[in-house]
Amino acid sequence: MDHLVLEVGLAVALIALAGLISAKLRFSVIPFYILIGMAVGPHSFKLWHLDFRFIESASLISFMGRIGVLFLLFYLGLEFSVGRLLRSGKSIAFGGTIYIAINFTLGLAYGFLTGFPLAETLVMAGITTISSSAIVAKVLVDLKRTANAETELILGIIMFEDVFLAVYISILSGLVLSDSSSVWGVLGSAGIAFAFMLFMLVVGRKCVPLLNKALSVRSNELFGLIVFGGLFLVAGFSETIHVAEAIGALLFGLVLAETDHIKRIEHFILPFRDFFGAIFFFSFGLTIDPLTLADALWLSLGAVVVTLIGNYAAGLLAGRSAGLSSKASSNVGLTIVARGEFSIIMANMAKAGGLLVVLQPFAALYVLILAILGPLLTKESKHIHKLLGKVFKWNRSADNQAA
């Protein structure tokens, strides 16, 4: 018998339970959504008609989670504007280069030092370099930091990471899956990703008058269809040219932020963002089998330490190069420390290529730890900055000038 609706209802009830526990403990809700997903799944059990394994509904829940990522990034884009981001282009490019260079180099070094072969080391570097767009977006919105000075740079780094990801996946898939990689193919992937982003930012801004006319409708039903249709078309098209669909959603949000209907769009999209966003983190937890994590415990913990150090240093350097205060720069490094969906993609590629099986539990545990630590560190960033300030002797007068 088809119990699809019942399973989805059970999933939503579990997510609500995790949210209630989080509210009682006054802690970030993201780890609770992930942990409740981990507690159930294929390794769990079935009780009467309540199937906690979620076998029948797994693909649907996963798809709903994908939609959640789109809404999270789309809403984050609405908090900004194309003009504001373009004005920060130079500092974003420089900051993004610093961030990628430090984290990727440390990932390579860690892989070699732990004795992995070349292919496995390259996968490990990919797992440890790219931050989670979904978690970063959720944290920024939850902590009401979208108006902070450093958030422009954080958004820019997320987009910069996606260009790097397009190039790196092209190289890695060639090496891991077919033992070859075309230089022209790699350059083509990078060029397409960059051109698409530039097109959306520049041409999208020119289309604002047309968007204003299209959105000038009284019917909420028609208004929602126009916004949702545009969102899914742009995000879906970006995926076909190997730019992450989440980045397409972010870019579409940046474009609509220039319209006269921004407040109405934000109000309309808010419940969808919260509902589907929660499902994303739950579905992410469903992919992690806690029974396999012990095999990669020490390897994952070592990588977490390396990432925390590298991420914080990269955030400080990128922020200071962009003229931000040490406090704002500290926030950059702590906010984008979470790893997530892109790291799992790398691990799945390693599995498809027949590489060492330890990479899957390593990625799962590494991502889980940073998905929990990321929101916590971001929330406590003020205290962390103050504590480290005593060690590094931040220059307060310089901070005041930069702020």
XYZ file of C-alpha atoms in Angstrom:
403
model
C 0.000 0.000 0.000
C 1.172 3.550 -0.772
C 2.066 5.281 2.498
C 3.899 8.215 0.924
C 1.733 10.927 2.497
C 1.958 9.241 5.902
C 5.769 9.088 5.688
C 6.034 12.758 4.717
C 3.686 13.622 7.589
C 5.886 11.605 9.958
C 8.975 13.434 8.689
C 7.372 16.846 9.241
C 6.241 15.803 12.744
C 9.791 14.731 13.634
C 11.156 18.019 12.292
C 8.628 19.911 14.411
C 9.693 17.889 17.463
C 13.335 18.767 16.810
C 12.343 22.439 16.530
C 10.482 22.324 19.858
C 13.495 20.770 21.610
C 15.768 23.399 20.077
C 13.464 26.209 21.247
C 13.371 24.792 24.784
C 17.174 24.583 24.923
C 17.584 27.944 23.155
C 20.086 26.458 20.726
C 20.495 26.696 16.943
C 17.838 24.541 15.289
C 20.051 23.309 12.414
C 21.931 20.584 14.374
C 18.638 19.258 15.771
C 17.129 18.928 12.289
C 20.232 17.032 11.129
C 20.403 14.806 14.222
C 16.730 13.830 14.053
C 17.321 12.852 10.427
C 20.325 10.754 11.457
C 18.311 9.013 14.186
C 15.924 7.604 11.580
C 16.530 6.509 7.988
C 17.363 3.136 6.362
C 19.137 1.855 9.510
C 16.054 2.518 11.686
C 12.852 0.477 12.197
C 9.185 0.234 11.251
C 6.456 0.485 13.900
C 3.050 -0.568 12.543
C 2.357 1.822 9.634
C 4.972 4.313 10.838
C 8.074 3.556 8.773
C 11.017 5.389 10.346
C 13.256 4.042 7.575
C 11.658 6.472 5.049
C 12.447 4.084 2.201
C 9.352 4.899 0.143
C 9.542 8.681 0.619
C 13.343 9.176 0.599
C 13.497 10.535 -2.961
C 10.552 12.907 -2.385
C 12.007 14.213 0.885
C 15.364 14.694 -0.853
C 13.676 16.702 -3.623
C 11.801 18.835 -1.104
C 15.153 19.441 0.567
C 16.584 20.672 -2.734
C 13.710 23.143 -2.970
C 14.565 24.239 0.577
C 18.110 25.140 -0.488
C 16.700 27.224 -3.352
C 14.401 29.165 -1.032
C 17.187 29.750 1.526
C 19.575 31.170 -1.073
C 16.827 33.065 -2.905
C 15.759 34.801 0.300
C 19.376 35.651 1.108
C 19.710 37.238 -2.337
C 16.604 39.342 -1.660
C 18.388 40.924 1.300
C 20.929 42.453 -1.080
C 20.983 44.009 -4.527
C 22.953 43.575 -7.729
C 24.443 47.077 -7.517
C 25.647 46.551 -3.968
C 27.381 43.299 -4.874
C 28.961 44.633 -8.080
C 30.510 47.538 -6.187
C 32.335 44.995 -4.022
C 33.562 42.929 -6.986
C 37.287 43.568 -6.546
C 37.369 42.815 -2.819
C 35.192 39.715 -3.335
C 37.524 38.324 -6.023
C 40.579 38.944 -3.844
C 38.909 37.634 -0.689
C 37.546 34.569 -2.465
C 40.987 33.741 -3.851
C 42.510 33.980 -0.355
C 39.786 31.788 1.111
C 40.060 29.054 -1.533
C 43.880 29.100 -1.593
C 44.271 28.655 2.171
C 41.594 26.000 2.659
C 42.477 24.012 -0.455
C 46.203 24.001 0.371
C 45.495 22.837 3.914
C 43.187 20.104 2.586
C 45.901 18.835 0.244
C 48.505 18.926 3.009
C 46.218 17.045 5.413
C 45.499 14.365 2.822
C 49.173 13.770 2.092
C 50.174 13.833 5.774
C 47.574 11.182 6.621
C 49.001 8.893 3.932
C 46.290 9.012 1.256
C 47.084 8.388 -2.437
C 46.861 11.316 -4.882
C 43.274 10.753 -6.057
C 41.944 10.373 -2.496
C 43.905 13.440 -1.389
C 42.358 15.540 -4.167
C 38.878 14.389 -3.112
C 39.667 15.184 0.531
C 40.819 18.691 -0.431
C 37.518 19.220 -2.255
C 35.533 17.981 0.744
C 37.310 20.363 3.122
C 37.374 23.482 0.905
C 33.775 24.290 -0.050
C 31.397 25.663 2.588
C 27.661 24.930 2.754
C 25.565 27.618 1.044
C 22.383 26.360 2.715
C 23.744 26.421 6.272
C 25.414 29.810 5.777
C 22.170 31.282 4.418
C 20.121 29.841 7.289
C 22.537 31.135 9.936
C 22.700 34.655 8.466
C 18.911 34.926 8.365
C 18.312 33.349 11.789
C 20.863 35.600 13.494
C 19.599 38.665 11.582
C 23.039 39.426 10.158
C 22.046 40.093 6.558
C 22.638 43.826 7.086
C 26.117 43.344 8.597
C 29.108 44.836 6.806
C 30.779 41.453 6.307
C 27.756 39.737 4.716
C 28.532 41.144 1.255
C 31.939 39.461 1.376
C 30.420 36.218 2.680
C 27.943 36.165 -0.235
C 30.747 36.936 -2.659
C 32.896 34.104 -1.325
C 29.968 31.681 -1.688
C 29.644 32.675 -5.362
C 33.412 32.556 -5.860
C 33.439 29.045 -4.388
C 30.894 27.975 -6.987
C 33.154 29.036 -9.862
C 35.972 27.082 -8.212
C 33.620 24.121 -7.723
C 32.683 24.096 -11.429
C 36.364 23.946 -12.371
C 37.338 21.465 -9.689
C 34.520 18.995 -10.372
C 35.501 19.043 -14.049
C 39.109 18.198 -13.172
C 38.286 15.685 -10.459
C 35.627 13.803 -12.410
C 38.116 13.469 -15.273
C 40.815 12.090 -12.980
C 38.624 9.899 -10.776
C 36.012 8.632 -13.212
C 37.875 8.468 -16.521
C 41.579 8.976 -15.710
C 41.743 11.966 -18.012
C 40.823 15.617 -17.997
C 40.613 18.074 -20.879
C 42.178 21.486 -20.249
C 39.713 23.060 -22.660
C 36.846 21.340 -20.872
C 37.973 22.765 -17.544
C 38.427 26.271 -18.954
C 35.056 25.989 -20.672
C 33.295 25.047 -17.421
C 34.895 27.964 -15.590
C 34.078 30.381 -18.407
C 30.438 29.298 -18.617
C 29.960 29.586 -14.838
C 31.517 33.051 -14.716
C 29.649 34.281 -17.814
C 26.298 33.097 -16.437
C 26.847 34.892 -13.119
C 27.917 38.076 -14.908
C 24.929 37.846 -17.241
C 22.490 37.512 -14.359
C 24.047 40.401 -12.435
C 24.394 42.858 -15.333
C 21.559 41.962 -17.729
C 19.209 41.074 -14.869
C 19.577 44.599 -13.556
C 18.535 45.987 -16.955
C 15.378 43.861 -16.840
C 14.121 45.426 -13.596
C 11.518 47.683 -15.340
C 10.047 44.617 -17.076
C 10.006 42.688 -13.804
C 8.236 45.598 -12.089
C 5.473 45.455 -14.705
C 5.165 41.662 -14.534
C 4.872 41.715 -10.743
C 2.329 44.539 -10.637
C -0.620 42.188 -10.125
C -3.188 42.182 -7.309
C -3.708 38.423 -7.241
C -1.424 36.717 -4.725
C -1.865 33.478 -6.658
C -0.574 34.987 -9.894
C 2.149 36.899 -8.037
C 3.410 33.670 -6.470
C 3.345 31.810 -9.774
C 5.464 34.501 -11.438
C 8.052 34.526 -8.621
C 8.198 30.735 -8.276
C 8.281 30.206 -12.044
C 11.224 32.580 -12.401
C 13.040 31.063 -9.419
C 12.800 27.455 -10.592
C 13.562 28.318 -14.223
C 16.734 30.251 -13.370
C 17.891 27.705 -10.771
C 17.109 24.776 -13.070
C 18.846 26.357 -16.055
C 21.960 27.103 -13.998
C 22.174 23.401 -13.086
C 22.123 22.425 -16.786
C 25.271 24.502 -17.404
C 27.031 23.093 -14.303
C 26.490 26.084 -12.030
C 24.956 25.014 -8.703
C 21.185 25.551 -8.746
C 21.483 27.225 -5.333
C 23.708 29.917 -6.883
C 21.106 30.432 -9.610
C 18.504 31.000 -6.879
C 20.811 33.459 -5.123
C 21.377 35.404 -8.345
C 17.635 35.568 -9.070
C 17.080 36.915 -5.562
C 19.722 39.592 -6.136
C 17.939 40.677 -9.312
C 14.466 40.825 -7.706
C 15.945 42.821 -4.818
C 16.193 45.734 -7.275
C 12.437 45.754 -7.977
C 9.717 47.809 -6.306
C 8.071 44.632 -4.994
C 10.861 43.438 -2.720
C 8.856 43.683 0.529
C 5.904 41.779 -0.937
C 8.223 39.046 -2.269
C 9.968 38.666 1.107
C 6.661 38.414 2.945
C 5.339 35.886 0.432
C 8.426 33.654 0.389
C 9.101 33.543 4.154
C 6.904 30.523 5.136
C 8.174 28.510 2.161
C 11.776 29.266 3.137
C 11.239 28.074 6.700
C 9.249 24.937 5.839
C 11.363 23.599 2.980
C 14.596 24.763 4.617
C 13.839 22.606 7.652
C 13.184 19.634 5.382
C 16.571 20.130 3.710
C 18.486 19.721 6.962
C 16.362 16.702 7.900
C 16.967 15.089 4.498
C 20.673 15.793 4.882
C 20.610 13.892 8.183
C 18.867 10.965 6.469
C 21.937 10.474 4.247
C 24.229 9.924 7.260
C 24.406 6.427 8.736
C 25.707 6.795 12.317
C 26.746 3.118 12.359
C 29.558 3.818 9.868
C 31.012 6.930 11.498
C 33.354 5.307 14.036
C 35.754 4.120 11.311
C 36.657 7.688 10.408
C 36.478 9.367 13.836
C 40.090 10.501 14.275
C 40.525 11.329 10.610
C 37.428 13.557 10.731
C 38.385 15.250 14.004
C 41.823 16.111 12.614
C 40.254 17.597 9.486
C 37.834 19.637 11.607
C 40.721 21.185 13.557
C 42.596 21.999 10.337
C 39.456 23.535 8.812
C 38.674 25.671 11.876
C 42.194 27.120 11.892
C 42.382 27.611 8.125
C 38.880 29.013 7.830
C 39.392 31.544 10.598
C 42.746 32.673 9.190
C 41.260 32.928 5.677
C 38.287 34.931 6.983
C 40.575 37.366 8.794
C 42.833 37.900 5.775
C 39.929 38.190 3.324
C 38.034 40.574 5.594
C 40.997 42.810 6.336
C 41.889 42.949 2.614
C 38.331 44.198 2.000
C 38.731 46.938 4.625
C 36.595 45.269 7.299
C 37.292 45.486 11.021
C 38.898 42.534 12.798
C 35.518 41.778 14.400
C 33.737 41.692 11.006
C 36.615 39.705 9.495
C 36.369 37.250 12.371
C 32.668 36.856 11.587
C 33.528 35.960 7.988
C 35.751 33.059 9.019
C 33.281 31.730 11.590
C 30.129 32.105 9.477
C 31.340 30.103 6.461
C 33.004 27.313 8.450
C 30.077 24.890 7.990
C 30.457 22.204 5.334
C 27.537 20.392 3.744
C 26.004 19.457 0.420
C 29.088 20.038 -1.760
C 31.296 17.897 0.487
C 28.828 15.014 0.159
C 28.904 15.417 -3.643
C 32.692 14.990 -3.543
C 32.402 11.872 -1.387
C 29.814 10.366 -3.750
C 32.163 11.008 -6.672
C 34.902 9.117 -4.825
C 32.503 6.213 -4.300
C 31.581 6.151 -7.991
C 35.287 6.125 -8.883
C 36.023 3.164 -6.629
C 38.338 5.087 -4.279
C 38.956 4.172 -0.621
C 35.652 3.512 1.173
C 36.745 5.479 4.252
C 36.057 8.728 2.345
C 32.269 8.294 2.724
C 32.133 7.999 6.550
C 34.902 10.610 6.780
C 32.845 13.129 4.774
C 29.652 12.330 6.697
C 31.210 12.780 10.165
C 33.291 15.800 9.117
C 30.219 17.518 7.665
C 28.084 16.631 10.683
C 30.584 18.100 13.168
C 30.999 21.339 11.210
C 27.254 21.601 10.531
C 26.796 21.601 14.318
C 29.805 23.780 15.150
C 29.190 26.320 12.368
C 25.944 27.852 13.686
C 27.231 27.684 17.276
C 30.514 29.444 16.464
C 28.686 32.082 14.419
C 26.266 32.780 17.257
C 29.144 33.134 19.740
C 31.419 35.021 17.319
C 31.472 38.143 19.516
C 32.851 36.206 22.499
C 35.297 34.238 20.336
C 36.619 37.460 18.824
C 37.023 39.011 22.261
C 38.833 35.925 23.567
C 41.201 35.712 20.609
C 41.703 39.486 20.784
C 43.492 38.989 24.081
C 45.900 36.623 22.340
C 46.427 38.498 19.052
C 46.040 42.052 20.474
C 43.534 43.394 17.956
C 44.096 47.054 17.180
C 40.855 48.645 18.396
C 41.487 52.030 16.848
C 42.090 50.406 13.454
C 38.906 48.419 13.916
C 36.902 51.555 14.574
C 38.253 53.172 11.420
C 37.554 50.081 9.297
C 34.049 49.704 10.720
